[in-house]
GROMACS .gro file of C-alpha atoms in nm:
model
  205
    1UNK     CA    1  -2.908  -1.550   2.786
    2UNK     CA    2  -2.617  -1.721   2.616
    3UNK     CA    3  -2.263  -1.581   2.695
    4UNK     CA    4  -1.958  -1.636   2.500
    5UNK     CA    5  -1.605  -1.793   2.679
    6UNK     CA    6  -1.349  -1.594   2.678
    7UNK     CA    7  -1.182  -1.860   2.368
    8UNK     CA    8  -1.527  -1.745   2.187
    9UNK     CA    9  -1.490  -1.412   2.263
   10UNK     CA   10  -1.151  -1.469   2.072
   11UNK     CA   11  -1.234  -1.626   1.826
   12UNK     CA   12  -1.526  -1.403   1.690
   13UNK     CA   13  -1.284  -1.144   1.676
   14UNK     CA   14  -1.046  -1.328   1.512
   15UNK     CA   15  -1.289  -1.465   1.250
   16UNK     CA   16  -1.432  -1.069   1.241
   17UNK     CA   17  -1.100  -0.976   1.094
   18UNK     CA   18  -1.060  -1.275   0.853
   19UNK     CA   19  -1.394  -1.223   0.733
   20UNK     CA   20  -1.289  -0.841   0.578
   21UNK     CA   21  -0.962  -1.004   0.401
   22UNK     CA   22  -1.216  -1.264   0.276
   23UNK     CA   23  -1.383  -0.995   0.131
   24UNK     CA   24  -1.130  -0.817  -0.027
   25UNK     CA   25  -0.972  -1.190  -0.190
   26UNK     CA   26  -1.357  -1.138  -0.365
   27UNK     CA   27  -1.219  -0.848  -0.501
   28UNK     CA   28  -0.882  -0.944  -0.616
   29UNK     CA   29  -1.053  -1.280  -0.764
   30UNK     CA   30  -1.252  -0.988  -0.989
   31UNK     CA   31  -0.889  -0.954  -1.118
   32UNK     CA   32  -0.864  -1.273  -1.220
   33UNK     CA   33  -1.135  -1.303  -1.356
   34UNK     CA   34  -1.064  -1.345  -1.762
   35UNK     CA   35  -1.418  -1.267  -1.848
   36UNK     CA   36  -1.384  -0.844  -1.699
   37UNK     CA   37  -1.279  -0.661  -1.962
   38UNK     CA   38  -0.858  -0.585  -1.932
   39UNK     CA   39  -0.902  -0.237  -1.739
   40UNK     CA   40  -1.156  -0.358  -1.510
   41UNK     CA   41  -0.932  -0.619  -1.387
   42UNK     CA   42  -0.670  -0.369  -1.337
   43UNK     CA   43  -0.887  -0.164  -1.140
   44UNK     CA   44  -1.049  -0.464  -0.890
   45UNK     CA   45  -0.630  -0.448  -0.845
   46UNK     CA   46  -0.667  -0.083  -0.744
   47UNK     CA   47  -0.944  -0.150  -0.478
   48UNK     CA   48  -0.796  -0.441  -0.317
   49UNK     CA   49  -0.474  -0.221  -0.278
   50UNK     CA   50  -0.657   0.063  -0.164
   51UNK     CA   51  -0.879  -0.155   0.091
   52UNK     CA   52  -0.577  -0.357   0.233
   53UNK     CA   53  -0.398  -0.008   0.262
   54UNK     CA   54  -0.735   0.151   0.504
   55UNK     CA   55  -0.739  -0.216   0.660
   56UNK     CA   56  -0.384  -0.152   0.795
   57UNK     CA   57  -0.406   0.199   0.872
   58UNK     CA   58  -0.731   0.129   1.041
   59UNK     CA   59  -0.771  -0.207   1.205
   60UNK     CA   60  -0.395  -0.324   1.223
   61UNK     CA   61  -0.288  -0.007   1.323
   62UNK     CA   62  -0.582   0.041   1.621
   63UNK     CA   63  -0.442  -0.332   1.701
   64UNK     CA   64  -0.063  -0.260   1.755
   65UNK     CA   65  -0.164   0.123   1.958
   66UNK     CA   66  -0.313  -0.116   2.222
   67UNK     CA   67   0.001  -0.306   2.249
   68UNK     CA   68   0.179  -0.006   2.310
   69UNK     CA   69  -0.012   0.145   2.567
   70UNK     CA   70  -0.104  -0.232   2.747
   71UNK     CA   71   0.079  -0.161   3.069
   72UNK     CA   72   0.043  -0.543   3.119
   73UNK     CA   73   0.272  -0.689   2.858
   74UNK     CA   74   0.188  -1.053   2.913
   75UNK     CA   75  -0.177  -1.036   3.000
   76UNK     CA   76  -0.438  -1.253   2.817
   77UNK     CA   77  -0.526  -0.917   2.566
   78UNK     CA   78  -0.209  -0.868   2.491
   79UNK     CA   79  -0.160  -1.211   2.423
   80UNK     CA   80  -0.485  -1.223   2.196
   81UNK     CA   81  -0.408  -0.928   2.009
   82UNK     CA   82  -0.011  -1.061   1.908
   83UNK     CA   83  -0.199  -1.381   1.797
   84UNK     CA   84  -0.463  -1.152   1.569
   85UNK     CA   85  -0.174  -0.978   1.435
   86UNK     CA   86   0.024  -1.273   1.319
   87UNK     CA   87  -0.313  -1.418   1.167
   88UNK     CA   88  -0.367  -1.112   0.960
   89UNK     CA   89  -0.006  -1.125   0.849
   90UNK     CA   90  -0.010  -1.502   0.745
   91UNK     CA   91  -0.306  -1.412   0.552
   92UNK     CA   92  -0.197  -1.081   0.411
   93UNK     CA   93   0.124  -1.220   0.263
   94UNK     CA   94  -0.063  -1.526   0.119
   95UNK     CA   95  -0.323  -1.222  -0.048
   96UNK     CA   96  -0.036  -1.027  -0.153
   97UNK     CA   97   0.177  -1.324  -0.375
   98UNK     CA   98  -0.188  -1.359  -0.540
   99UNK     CA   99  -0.174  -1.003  -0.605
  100UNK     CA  100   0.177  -0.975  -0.754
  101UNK     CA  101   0.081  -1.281  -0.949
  102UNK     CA  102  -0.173  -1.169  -1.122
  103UNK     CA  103  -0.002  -0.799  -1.170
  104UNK     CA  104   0.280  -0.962  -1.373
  105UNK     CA  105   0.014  -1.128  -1.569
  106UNK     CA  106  -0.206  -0.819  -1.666
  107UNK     CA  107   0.093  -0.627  -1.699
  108UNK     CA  108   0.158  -0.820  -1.988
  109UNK     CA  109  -0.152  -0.835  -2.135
  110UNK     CA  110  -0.100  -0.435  -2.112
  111UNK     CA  111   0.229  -0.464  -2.302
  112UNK     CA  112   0.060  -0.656  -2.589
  113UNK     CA  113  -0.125  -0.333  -2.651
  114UNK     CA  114   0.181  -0.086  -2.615
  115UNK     CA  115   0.123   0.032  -2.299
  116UNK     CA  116   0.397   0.027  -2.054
  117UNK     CA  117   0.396   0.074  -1.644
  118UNK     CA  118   0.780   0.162  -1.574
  119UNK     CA  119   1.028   0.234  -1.266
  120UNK     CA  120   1.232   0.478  -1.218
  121UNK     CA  121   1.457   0.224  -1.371
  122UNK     CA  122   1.292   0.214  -1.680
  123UNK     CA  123   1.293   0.576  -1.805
  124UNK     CA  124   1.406   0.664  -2.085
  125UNK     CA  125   1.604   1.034  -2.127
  126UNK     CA  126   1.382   1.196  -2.212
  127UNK     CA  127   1.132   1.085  -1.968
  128UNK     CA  128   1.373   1.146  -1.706
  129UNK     CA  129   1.407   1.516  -1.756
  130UNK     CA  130   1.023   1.549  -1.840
  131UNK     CA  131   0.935   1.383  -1.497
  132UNK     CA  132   1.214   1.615  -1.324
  133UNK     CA  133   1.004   1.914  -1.401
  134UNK     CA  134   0.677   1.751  -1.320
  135UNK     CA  135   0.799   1.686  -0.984
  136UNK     CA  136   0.923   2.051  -0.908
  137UNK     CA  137   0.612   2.177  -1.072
  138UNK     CA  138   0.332   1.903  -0.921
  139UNK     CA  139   0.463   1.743  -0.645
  140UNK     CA  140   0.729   1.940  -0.469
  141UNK     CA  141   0.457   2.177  -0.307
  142UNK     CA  142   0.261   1.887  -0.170
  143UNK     CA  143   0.539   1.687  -0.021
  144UNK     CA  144   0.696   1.779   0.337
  145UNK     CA  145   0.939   1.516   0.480
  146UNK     CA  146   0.913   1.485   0.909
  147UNK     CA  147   1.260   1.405   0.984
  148UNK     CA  148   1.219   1.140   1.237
  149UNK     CA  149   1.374   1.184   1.633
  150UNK     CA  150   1.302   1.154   1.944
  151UNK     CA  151   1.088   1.394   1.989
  152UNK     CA  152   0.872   1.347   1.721
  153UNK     CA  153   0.542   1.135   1.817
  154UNK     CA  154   0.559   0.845   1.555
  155UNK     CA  155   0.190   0.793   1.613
  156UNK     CA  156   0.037   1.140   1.597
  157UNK     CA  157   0.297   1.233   1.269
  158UNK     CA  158   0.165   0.936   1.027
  159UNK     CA  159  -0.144   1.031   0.838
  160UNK     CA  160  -0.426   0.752   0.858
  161UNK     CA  161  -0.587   0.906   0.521
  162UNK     CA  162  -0.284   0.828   0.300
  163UNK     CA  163   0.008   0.705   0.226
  164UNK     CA  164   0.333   0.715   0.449
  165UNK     CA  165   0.721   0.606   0.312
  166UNK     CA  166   1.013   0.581   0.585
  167UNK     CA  167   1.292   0.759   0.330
  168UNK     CA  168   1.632   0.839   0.380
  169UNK     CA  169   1.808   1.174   0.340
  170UNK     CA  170   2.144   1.154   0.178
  171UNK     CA  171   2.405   1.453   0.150
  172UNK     CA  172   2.726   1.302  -0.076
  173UNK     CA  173   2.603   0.948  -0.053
  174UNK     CA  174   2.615   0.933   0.287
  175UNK     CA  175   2.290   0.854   0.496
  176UNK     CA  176   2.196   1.150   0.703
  177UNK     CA  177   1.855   1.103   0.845
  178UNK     CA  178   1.504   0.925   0.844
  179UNK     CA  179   1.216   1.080   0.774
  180UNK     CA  180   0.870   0.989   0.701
  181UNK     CA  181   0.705   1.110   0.381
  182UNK     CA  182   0.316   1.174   0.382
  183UNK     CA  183   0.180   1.131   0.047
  184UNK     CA  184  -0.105   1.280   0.019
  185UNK     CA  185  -0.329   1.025  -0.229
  186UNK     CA  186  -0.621   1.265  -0.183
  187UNK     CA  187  -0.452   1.523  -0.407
  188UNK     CA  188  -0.200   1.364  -0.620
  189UNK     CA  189  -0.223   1.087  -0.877
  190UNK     CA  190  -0.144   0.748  -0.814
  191UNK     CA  191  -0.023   0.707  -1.189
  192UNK     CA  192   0.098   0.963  -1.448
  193UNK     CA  193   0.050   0.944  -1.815
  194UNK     CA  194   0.389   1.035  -1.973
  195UNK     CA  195   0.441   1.230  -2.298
  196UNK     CA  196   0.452   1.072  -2.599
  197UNK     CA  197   0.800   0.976  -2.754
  198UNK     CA  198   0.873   0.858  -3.088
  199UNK     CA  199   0.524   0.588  -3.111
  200UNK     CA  200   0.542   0.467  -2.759
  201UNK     CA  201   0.267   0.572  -2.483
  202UNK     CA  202   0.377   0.545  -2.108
  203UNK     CA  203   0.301   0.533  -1.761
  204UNK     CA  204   0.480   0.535  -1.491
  205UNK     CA  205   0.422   0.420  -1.111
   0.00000   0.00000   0.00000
């Protein structure tokens, strides 16, 4: 019977984890890919933001609960698993200026055919008041900040099925309070087609 060393034993798991992002740079080289048609680039952009996203809330995030609950904080595991963690983020960041890369350059490409992705910073008038609504009407009942203190349970509060912001609550410009802001993927859209106005069409992020 052949048994691995405990450096093999390492290493497996470290390739393990290297061999998913390897898989999802296959699907973010889809993107680049000039011969998919324009949308189905866009949308091999979608998956690998949605897989990174479950890879984090899954894998990374399984990773770091074991450092916090090692009661041995310089034992070999712990040791192995800050070492898997700063692999994974070395490769992440490398997988993630490829991404943004080739955003900017399909976003273009979108542009040439009148359709725009904005920011909030972006909006016209118009748009603003029109996405005001939207919110109260849409999005308001789905949304329920968690201010954060001590005696909230960071762990047990984030949601492992969607999205989670860290906001801040502001009364007259003044920071208040953190909170953490569930959004809930599942049920609301990840883009929203805006009105037409004058013989633009929009969307916005």
């Amino acid at each position: 019977m052949t048994t691995l060393t405990e450096e093999q034993s390492k290493d497996r798991y470290i390739l393990k984890e290297l061999s998913w992002l390897s898989f999802n740079e296959r699907v973010l080289q889809e993107a680049y890919d000039e011969n998919n048609p324009l949308l189905e680039r866009i949308r091999f952009l979608g998956i690998f933001a949605s897989n990174l996203d479950e890879f984090y809330q899954v894998r990374v995030s399984n990773l770091k609960h074991k450092l916090l609950i090692s009661k041995e904080k310089d034992s070999s595991q712990v040791k192995q698993i800050r070492m898997q963690l700063e692999i994974i983020q070395q490769r992440t960041e490398t997988l993630n200026n490829q991404f943004y890369e080739i955003y900017n350059r399909l976003m273009l490409r979108l542009a040439k055919h009148k359709i725009f992705v904005l920011n909030e910073t972006q909006l016209s008038q118009f748009h603003q008041e029109w996405l005001k609504k939207y919110f109260k009407k849409e999005l308001k009942p789905h949304i329920f900040p968690i201010i954060l203190n001590e005696e909230i349970d960071l762990l047990h509060s984030l949601s492992t099925h969607n999205a989670n912001l860290i906001i801040e609550l502001r009364k007259h410009k003044k920071t208040q309070k953190l909170a953490i802001l569930p959004i809930h993927s599942d049920v609301l859209p990840r883009f929203i087609v805006l009105p037409k106005e004058k013989y633009k069409r929009h969307e916005s992020i």
